[in-house]
mmCIF file of C-alpha atoms in Angstrom:
data_model
loop_
_atom_site.group_PDB
_atom_site.id
_atom_site.type_symbol
_atom_site.label_atom_id
_atom_site.label_comp_id
_atom_site.label_asym_id
_atom_site.label_seq_id
_atom_site.Cartn_x
_atom_site.Cartn_y
_atom_site.Cartn_z
ATOM 1 C CA MET A 1 -4.153 19.630 21.192
ATOM 2 C CA SER A 2 -0.560 20.757 21.752
ATOM 3 C CA ALA A 3 0.827 23.593 19.639
ATOM 4 C CA ASP A 4 4.321 22.153 20.137
ATOM 5 C CA ARG A 5 3.401 18.784 18.646
ATOM 6 C CA VAL A 6 3.531 18.679 14.874
ATOM 7 C CA ALA A 7 3.100 15.960 12.280
ATOM 8 C CA ALA A 8 4.430 15.509 8.780
ATOM 9 C CA ILE A 9 3.081 13.113 6.165
ATOM 10 C CA ASP A 10 5.081 12.372 3.035
ATOM 11 C CA CYS A 11 2.957 10.715 0.344
ATOM 12 C CA GLY A 12 5.216 9.476 -2.425
ATOM 13 C CA THR A 13 4.914 7.140 -5.368
ATOM 14 C CA ASN A 14 5.763 4.010 -3.374
ATOM 15 C CA SER A 15 5.217 4.798 0.304
ATOM 16 C CA ILE A 16 3.321 7.024 2.701
ATOM 17 C CA ARG A 17 5.180 7.999 5.863
ATOM 18 C CA LEU A 18 4.275 9.738 9.109
ATOM 19 C CA LEU A 19 6.432 11.662 11.585
ATOM 20 C CA VAL A 20 5.039 13.027 14.851
ATOM 21 C CA ALA A 21 7.493 15.284 16.664
ATOM 22 C CA GLU A 22 7.625 17.752 19.521
ATOM 23 C CA ARG A 23 9.214 21.144 19.051
ATOM 24 C CA THR A 24 11.771 21.861 21.779
ATOM 25 C CA GLY A 25 14.146 24.805 21.679
ATOM 26 C CA GLY A 26 13.977 25.163 17.919
ATOM 27 C CA ARG A 27 14.635 21.423 17.339
ATOM 28 C CA LEU A 28 12.302 18.511 16.766
ATOM 29 C CA ARG A 29 12.198 15.451 19.005
ATOM 30 C CA ASP A 30 10.765 12.320 17.399
ATOM 31 C CA MET A 31 7.707 10.868 19.063
ATOM 32 C CA HIS A 32 6.620 8.448 16.328
ATOM 33 C CA ARG A 33 7.776 7.405 12.848
ATOM 34 C CA GLU A 34 5.952 5.000 10.578
ATOM 35 C CA MET A 35 6.063 3.913 6.954
ATOM 36 C CA ARG A 36 3.582 1.977 4.806
ATOM 37 C CA ILE A 37 4.192 0.794 1.256
ATOM 38 C CA VAL A 38 0.963 1.659 -0.599
ATOM 39 C CA ARG A 39 2.290 2.068 -4.183
ATOM 40 C CA LEU A 40 0.055 5.094 -4.847
ATOM 41 C CA GLY A 41 1.869 5.588 -8.150
ATOM 42 C CA GLN A 42 0.944 2.127 -9.462
ATOM 43 C CA GLY A 43 0.549 2.499 -13.236
ATOM 44 C CA VAL A 44 0.590 6.313 -13.204
ATOM 45 C CA ASP A 45 3.589 6.477 -15.552
ATOM 46 C CA ALA A 46 1.647 4.505 -18.185
ATOM 47 C CA THR A 47 -1.948 5.694 -17.625
ATOM 48 C CA GLY A 48 -1.577 9.159 -16.138
ATOM 49 C CA ARG A 49 -4.190 8.269 -13.498
ATOM 50 C CA PHE A 50 -4.355 6.849 -9.975
ATOM 51 C CA ALA A 51 -5.663 3.277 -9.863
ATOM 52 C CA ALA A 52 -8.715 2.742 -7.650
ATOM 53 C CA ASP A 53 -6.985 0.073 -5.555
ATOM 54 C CA ALA A 54 -3.930 2.319 -5.058
ATOM 55 C CA LEU A 55 -6.183 5.098 -3.734
ATOM 56 C CA ALA A 56 -7.889 2.584 -1.437
ATOM 57 C CA ARG A 57 -4.557 1.370 -0.010
ATOM 58 C CA THR A 58 -3.480 4.957 0.601
ATOM 59 C CA GLU A 59 -6.778 5.832 2.287
ATOM 60 C CA ALA A 60 -6.493 2.818 4.614
ATOM 61 C CA ALA A 61 -3.022 3.916 5.733
ATOM 62 C CA LEU A 62 -4.121 7.531 6.154
ATOM 63 C CA VAL A 63 -7.084 6.512 8.335
ATOM 64 C CA ASP A 64 -4.620 4.830 10.709
ATOM 65 C CA TYR A 65 -2.361 7.887 10.643
ATOM 66 C CA ALA A 66 -5.304 10.156 11.467
ATOM 67 C CA GLU A 67 -5.987 8.065 14.566
ATOM 68 C CA LEU A 68 -2.357 8.564 15.629
ATOM 69 C CA LEU A 69 -2.704 12.337 15.137
ATOM 70 C CA ARG A 70 -5.650 12.273 17.546
ATOM 71 C CA ARG A 71 -3.825 10.051 20.027
ATOM 72 C CA PHE A 72 -0.758 12.314 20.112
ATOM 73 C CA GLU A 73 -2.951 15.451 20.227
ATOM 74 C CA VAL A 74 -1.080 17.004 17.314
ATOM 75 C CA GLY A 75 -1.623 20.740 16.918
ATOM 76 C CA GLY A 76 -0.387 21.152 13.345
ATOM 77 C CA VAL A 77 0.062 18.814 10.401
ATOM 78 C CA ARG A 78 1.380 19.156 6.866
ATOM 79 C CA MET A 79 0.862 16.458 4.243
ATOM 80 C CA ALA A 80 2.892 16.754 1.066
ATOM 81 C CA ALA A 81 2.298 14.661 -2.042
ATOM 82 C CA THR A 82 5.012 14.352 -4.649
ATOM 83 C CA SER A 83 5.779 12.836 -8.047
ATOM 84 C CA ALA A 84 2.817 10.525 -8.664
ATOM 85 C CA THR A 85 0.316 13.164 -7.580
ATOM 86 C CA ARG A 86 1.937 15.768 -9.834
ATOM 87 C CA ASP A 87 1.370 13.404 -12.774
ATOM 88 C CA ALA A 88 -2.129 12.022 -12.038
ATOM 89 C CA ALA A 89 -5.062 13.501 -13.955
ATOM 90 C CA ASN A 90 -7.555 12.329 -11.297
ATOM 91 C CA ARG A 91 -5.684 13.825 -8.344
ATOM 92 C CA ASP A 92 -8.871 15.648 -7.281
ATOM 93 C CA GLU A 93 -10.157 12.273 -6.011
ATOM 94 C CA PHE A 94 -7.004 11.950 -3.914
ATOM 95 C CA PHE A 95 -7.349 15.457 -2.457
ATOM 96 C CA ALA A 96 -11.029 14.960 -1.609
ATOM 97 C CA MET A 97 -10.172 11.759 0.251
ATOM 98 C CA THR A 98 -7.249 13.273 2.166
ATOM 99 C CA ALA A 99 -9.245 16.349 3.179
ATOM 100 C CA THR A 100 -11.973 14.139 4.658
ATOM 101 C CA VAL A 101 -9.617 11.796 6.512
ATOM 102 C CA LEU A 102 -7.118 14.392 7.755
ATOM 103 C CA GLY A 103 -9.812 16.934 8.575
ATOM 104 C CA SER A 104 -11.433 14.421 10.917
ATOM 105 C CA ALA A 105 -8.277 14.489 13.070
ATOM 106 C CA VAL A 106 -6.997 18.059 12.652
ATOM 107 C CA PRO A 107 -9.736 20.473 11.495
ATOM 108 C CA GLY A 108 -8.811 22.250 8.284
ATOM 109 C CA ALA A 109 -5.895 19.946 7.509
ATOM 110 C CA VAL A 110 -5.487 19.132 3.809
ATOM 111 C CA ALA A 111 -2.889 17.527 1.589
ATOM 112 C CA GLU A 112 -0.949 19.581 -0.926
ATOM 113 C CA VAL A 113 1.032 18.640 -3.988
ATOM 114 C CA ILE A 114 4.488 20.180 -3.940
ATOM 115 C CA THR A 115 6.704 21.028 -6.880
ATOM 116 C CA GLY A 116 9.935 19.214 -7.616
ATOM 117 C CA THR A 117 11.831 22.331 -6.531
ATOM 118 C CA GLU A 118 10.094 22.426 -3.150
ATOM 119 C CA GLU A 119 10.528 18.668 -2.751
ATOM 120 C CA ALA A 120 14.270 19.125 -3.299
ATOM 121 C CA ALA A 121 14.485 21.947 -0.748
ATOM 122 C CA LEU A 122 12.566 19.999 1.915
ATOM 123 C CA SER A 123 14.699 16.889 1.339
ATOM 124 C CA PHE A 124 17.860 18.956 1.692
ATOM 125 C CA ALA A 125 16.676 20.610 4.916
ATOM 126 C CA GLY A 126 15.828 17.268 6.501
ATOM 127 C CA ALA A 127 19.000 15.514 5.346
ATOM 128 C CA VAL A 128 21.624 18.058 6.440
ATOM 129 C CA ASP A 129 20.073 19.182 9.735
ATOM 130 C CA GLU A 130 22.420 16.923 11.756
ATOM 131 C CA LEU A 131 25.499 17.055 9.522
ATOM 132 C CA ASP A 132 28.726 18.908 10.320
ATOM 133 C CA ALA A 133 28.802 22.164 8.353
ATOM 134 C CA ALA A 134 32.525 21.596 7.759
ATOM 135 C CA ALA A 135 31.591 18.745 5.398
ATOM 136 C CA ALA A 136 29.702 21.129 3.071
ATOM 137 C CA PRO A 137 28.950 21.694 0.277
ATOM 138 C CA PHE A 138 26.597 18.722 0.273
ATOM 139 C CA VAL A 139 24.964 17.064 -2.690
ATOM 140 C CA VAL A 140 21.784 15.419 -1.405
ATOM 141 C CA VAL A 141 20.022 12.847 -3.567
ATOM 142 C CA ASP A 142 16.468 11.804 -2.697
ATOM 143 C CA LEU A 143 15.677 8.713 -4.768
ATOM 144 C CA GLY A 144 11.949 8.107 -4.658
ATOM 145 C CA GLY A 145 9.476 5.960 -6.504
ATOM 146 C CA GLY A 146 8.635 8.425 -9.250
ATOM 147 C CA SER A 147 11.322 11.089 -9.126
ATOM 148 C CA THR A 148 14.883 11.703 -8.011
ATOM 149 C CA GLU A 149 15.896 15.052 -6.538
ATOM 150 C CA VAL A 150 19.521 16.182 -6.795
ATOM 151 C CA VAL A 151 20.301 19.157 -4.531
ATOM 152 C CA LEU A 152 23.522 21.084 -3.896
ATOM 153 C CA GLY A 153 23.885 23.369 -0.903
ATOM 154 C CA ASP A 154 25.477 24.203 2.427
ATOM 155 C CA GLY A 155 24.505 25.613 5.803
ATOM 156 C CA ALA A 156 23.084 28.708 4.120
ATOM 157 C CA GLY A 157 20.651 26.656 2.080
ATOM 158 C CA VAL A 158 20.114 25.274 -1.413
ATOM 159 C CA GLN A 159 22.358 26.537 -4.211
ATOM 160 C CA ALA A 160 20.965 24.451 -7.074
ATOM 161 C CA SER A 161 18.467 21.633 -7.503
ATOM 162 C CA TYR A 162 16.777 19.480 -10.131
ATOM 163 C CA SER A 163 13.907 17.002 -9.946
ATOM 164 C CA ALA A 164 14.347 14.212 -12.485
ATOM 165 C CA ASP A 165 11.345 12.137 -13.563
ATOM 166 C CA ILE A 166 13.004 8.847 -12.771
ATOM 167 C CA GLY A 167 12.612 6.638 -9.700
ATOM 168 C CA CYS A 168 12.552 3.000 -8.658
ATOM 169 C CA VAL A 169 8.851 2.438 -9.448
ATOM 170 C CA ARG A 170 8.819 4.470 -12.661
ATOM 171 C CA ILE A 171 11.927 2.808 -14.152
ATOM 172 C CA THR A 172 10.724 -0.670 -13.139
ATOM 173 C CA GLU A 173 7.275 -0.238 -14.684
ATOM 174 C CA ARG A 174 8.763 1.306 -17.799
ATOM 175 C CA CYS A 175 11.669 -1.074 -18.485
ATOM 176 C CA LEU A 176 12.198 -3.994 -16.070
ATOM 177 C CA HIS A 177 9.503 -6.587 -16.766
ATOM 178 C CA SER A 178 11.335 -9.928 -16.469
ATOM 179 C CA ASP A 179 12.418 -11.713 -13.300
ATOM 180 C CA PRO A 180 15.339 -11.162 -13.203
ATOM 181 C CA PRO A 181 15.535 -8.385 -15.828
ATOM 182 C CA THR A 182 17.048 -9.321 -19.183
ATOM 183 C CA ALA A 183 20.199 -7.655 -20.462
ATOM 184 C CA ALA A 184 18.109 -5.696 -22.981
ATOM 185 C CA GLU A 185 15.749 -4.457 -20.256
ATOM 186 C CA GLY A 186 18.700 -3.428 -18.107
ATOM 187 C CA ALA A 187 20.252 -1.535 -21.011
ATOM 188 C CA ALA A 188 16.978 0.276 -21.713
ATOM 189 C CA ALA A 189 16.632 1.226 -18.051
ATOM 190 C CA ARG A 190 20.216 2.469 -17.889
ATOM 191 C CA ALA A 191 19.720 4.586 -21.009
ATOM 192 C CA ALA A 192 16.586 6.179 -19.544
ATOM 193 C CA VAL A 193 18.364 6.888 -16.255
ATOM 194 C CA ARG A 194 21.386 8.409 -17.963
ATOM 195 C CA GLU A 195 19.183 10.722 -20.017
ATOM 196 C CA GLN A 196 17.422 12.038 -16.916
ATOM 197 C CA LEU A 197 20.587 12.313 -14.822
ATOM 198 C CA ALA A 198 22.398 14.158 -17.613
ATOM 199 C CA ALA A 199 19.810 16.927 -17.341
ATOM 200 C CA ALA A 200 20.049 16.910 -13.529
ATOM 201 C CA LEU A 201 23.836 17.104 -13.488
ATOM 202 C CA ALA A 202 23.807 19.867 -16.095
ATOM 203 C CA ALA A 203 21.620 21.928 -13.749
ATOM 204 C CA VAL A 204 23.384 21.035 -10.487
ATOM 205 C CA PRO A 205 27.180 21.603 -10.427
ATOM 206 C CA VAL A 206 28.122 18.669 -8.207
ATOM 207 C CA ALA A 207 31.824 19.097 -8.978
ATOM 208 C CA GLY A 208 32.035 21.536 -6.066
ATOM 209 C CA ALA A 209 30.531 19.138 -3.521
ATOM 210 C CA ARG A 210 32.519 17.565 -0.687
ATOM 211 C CA THR A 211 29.908 15.148 0.683
ATOM 212 C CA TRP A 212 27.331 12.965 -1.076
ATOM 213 C CA VAL A 213 24.238 12.215 1.016
ATOM 214 C CA GLY A 214 21.628 9.652 -0.012
ATOM 215 C CA VAL A 215 18.136 9.582 1.491
ATOM 216 C CA ALA A 216 14.980 7.451 1.196
ATOM 217 C CA GLY A 217 14.350 3.716 1.126
ATOM 218 C CA THR A 218 16.509 2.600 -1.785
ATOM 219 C CA PHE A 219 19.623 4.168 -0.271
ATOM 220 C CA THR A 220 18.943 3.018 3.279
ATOM 221 C CA THR A 221 18.241 -0.559 2.157
ATOM 222 C CA LEU A 222 21.424 -0.625 0.058
ATOM 223 C CA ALA A 223 23.374 0.612 3.086
ATOM 224 C CA ALA A 224 21.908 -2.106 5.303
ATOM 225 C CA LEU A 225 22.939 -4.744 2.771
ATOM 226 C CA ALA A 226 26.410 -3.235 2.276
ATOM 227 C CA HIS A 227 26.974 -3.273 6.051
ATOM 228 C CA GLY A 228 25.870 -6.903 6.231
ATOM 229 C CA LEU A 229 23.030 -6.218 8.678
ATOM 230 C CA PRO A 230 20.878 -9.276 9.375
ATOM 231 C CA VAL A 231 17.763 -7.090 9.646
ATOM 232 C CA TYR A 232 16.905 -3.475 8.924
ATOM 233 C CA ASP A 233 18.275 -1.278 11.746
ATOM 234 C CA SER A 234 17.622 2.446 11.294
ATOM 235 C CA GLU A 235 19.988 3.457 14.107
ATOM 236 C CA ALA A 236 22.877 1.526 12.559
ATOM 237 C CA ILE A 237 22.104 2.914 9.109
ATOM 238 C CA HIS A 238 21.611 6.598 10.010
ATOM 239 C CA LEU A 239 24.695 8.671 9.039
ATOM 240 C CA SER A 240 26.653 5.525 8.187
ATOM 241 C CA ARG A 241 29.115 5.573 5.283
ATOM 242 C CA VAL A 242 29.362 3.196 2.334
ATOM 243 C CA SER A 243 32.256 3.191 -0.118
ATOM 244 C CA CYS A 244 31.283 3.510 -3.761
ATOM 245 C CA GLY A 245 32.964 0.155 -4.385
ATOM 246 C CA ASP A 246 30.754 -1.617 -1.853
ATOM 247 C CA LEU A 247 27.713 0.294 -3.081
ATOM 248 C CA LEU A 248 28.286 -0.741 -6.707
ATOM 249 C CA ALA A 249 28.807 -4.361 -5.674
ATOM 250 C CA VAL A 250 25.504 -4.534 -3.770
ATOM 251 C CA CYS A 251 23.657 -2.809 -6.638
ATOM 252 C CA GLY A 252 25.020 -5.304 -9.162
ATOM 253 C CA GLN A 253 23.949 -8.248 -7.009
ATOM 254 C CA LEU A 254 20.407 -6.900 -6.549
ATOM 255 C CA ILE A 255 19.906 -6.194 -10.248
ATOM 256 C CA ALA A 256 20.861 -9.797 -11.099
ATOM 257 C CA MET A 257 18.686 -11.383 -8.402
ATOM 258 C CA THR A 258 15.202 -12.801 -8.784
ATOM 259 C CA ARG A 259 12.441 -11.279 -6.690
ATOM 260 C CA ARG A 260 12.388 -14.380 -4.494
ATOM 261 C CA GLU A 261 16.117 -13.988 -3.811
ATOM 262 C CA ARG A 262 15.684 -10.322 -2.902
ATOM 263 C CA ALA A 263 12.754 -11.132 -0.609
ATOM 264 C CA ALA A 264 14.974 -13.526 1.349
ATOM 265 C CA LEU A 265 17.395 -10.720 2.299
ATOM 266 C CA GLY A 266 16.970 -9.782 5.967
ATOM 267 C CA PRO A 267 16.863 -5.967 5.621
ATOM 268 C CA MET A 268 14.570 -6.002 2.558
ATOM 269 C CA HIS A 269 11.055 -4.590 3.009
ATOM 270 C CA GLU A 270 8.524 -6.634 1.046
ATOM 271 C CA GLY A 271 7.262 -3.480 -0.668
ATOM 272 C CA ARG A 272 10.680 -2.819 -2.215
ATOM 273 C CA VAL A 273 11.375 -6.318 -3.532
ATOM 274 C CA ASP A 274 10.069 -5.715 -7.057
ATOM 275 C CA VAL A 275 11.399 -2.176 -7.555
ATOM 276 C CA ILE A 276 14.778 -1.963 -5.820
ATOM 277 C CA GLY A 277 16.551 -3.275 -8.922
ATOM 278 C CA GLY A 278 15.418 -0.152 -10.758
ATOM 279 C CA GLY A 279 16.599 1.977 -7.857
ATOM 280 C CA ALA A 280 19.959 0.174 -7.888
ATOM 281 C CA ILE A 281 20.479 1.148 -11.541
ATOM 282 C CA VAL A 282 19.874 4.799 -10.641
ATOM 283 C CA VAL A 283 22.360 4.528 -7.758
ATOM 284 C CA GLN A 284 25.009 2.931 -9.979
ATOM 285 C CA GLU A 285 24.802 5.840 -12.405
ATOM 286 C CA LEU A 286 24.863 8.366 -9.566
ATOM 287 C CA ALA A 287 27.929 6.753 -7.971
ATOM 288 C CA ALA A 288 29.802 6.873 -11.277
ATOM 289 C CA ALA A 289 28.893 10.557 -11.668
ATOM 290 C CA MET A 290 29.970 11.436 -8.110
ATOM 291 C CA GLN A 291 33.330 9.752 -8.619
ATOM 292 C CA LYS A 292 33.946 11.296 -12.033
ATOM 293 C CA ARG A 293 32.632 14.821 -11.440
ATOM 294 C CA ALA A 294 33.378 15.423 -7.748
ATOM 295 C CA GLY A 295 35.997 12.828 -6.817
ATOM 296 C CA ILE A 296 33.675 11.531 -4.070
ATOM 297 C CA ASP A 297 34.262 7.862 -3.244
ATOM 298 C CA GLU A 298 31.723 7.259 -0.489
ATOM 299 C CA LEU A 299 28.092 7.798 0.328
ATOM 300 C CA VAL A 300 26.679 9.106 3.616
ATOM 301 C CA VAL A 301 23.238 7.613 4.241
ATOM 302 C CA SER A 302 20.674 9.574 6.237
ATOM 303 C CA GLU A 303 17.408 8.307 7.682
ATOM 304 C CA HIS A 304 16.281 11.940 7.845
ATOM 305 C CA ASP A 305 14.900 13.358 4.628
ATOM 306 C CA ILE A 306 11.894 15.154 3.163
ATOM 307 C CA LEU A 307 9.694 13.902 6.027
ATOM 308 C CA ASP A 308 11.869 15.795 8.513
ATOM 309 C CA GLY A 309 11.961 18.800 6.204
ATOM 310 C CA ILE A 310 8.159 18.845 6.104
ATOM 311 C CA ALA A 311 7.994 18.668 9.916
ATOM 312 C CA LEU A 312 10.484 21.542 10.222
ATOM 313 C CA SER A 313 8.263 23.619 7.927
ATOM 314 C CA VAL A 314 5.046 23.183 9.938
#
């Protein structure tokens, strides 16, 4: 095993992601990145428990990740679980499974559930690591499956943060049942989002921000569509800019589409087809707030996020 090779695993409500990196001169150099849509949070908002098939999908992905940890001879690993795991009453089953699978690759390795505050701090660290400090203060938004973190800070670190219990999976399961969603469903979703974001924006004074940064799959997919990419291209998306006008237009189109129409879009991952409409509603409300409160008219999209923050913390 190499002490300079570290791995981070981000286990969210919708996806589980792996980063293997090598530490060089205080920076991390990517060796491998991978993402699987496992929908661990399937039904958790309604039942308060992990579904057996969701745990099985997550275990299958983690077994493959453990093999990669062995292949890359990783010396240290940190696995962080977020919103769905915070909410699940049977999370002990999840932790027993992860300890067995991870421990087989890196002795003593276990998963941990992190608080919304720590999730926000890790997302911020990963998102701003490559950004010009002159563009600070930054407001970083990590829109996940179960929660959305809003974080304000600069080169010195986080100044304020809030983890809102709203995300693309949660809002879809709660409100958006038709294909495409009805006007009434859309209105209910928007009301739920506004309630959660009102609390977030009361806690995080975004009016002082100069740059809005969006991270995670909803934002990166919206950016790919706004740029007219024929397929998903992480290099083209990373640190690209999208005007709020273009962002709102793409969100409106996605919300009105059927799932079959979304699935036909080149950059769309099949695991986001059914939930990205919910994410688009969250983004619409965020864009309106950024324009009104901070006078920010564009979004910077980063491919680096909580996964990179976890790796930096190993």
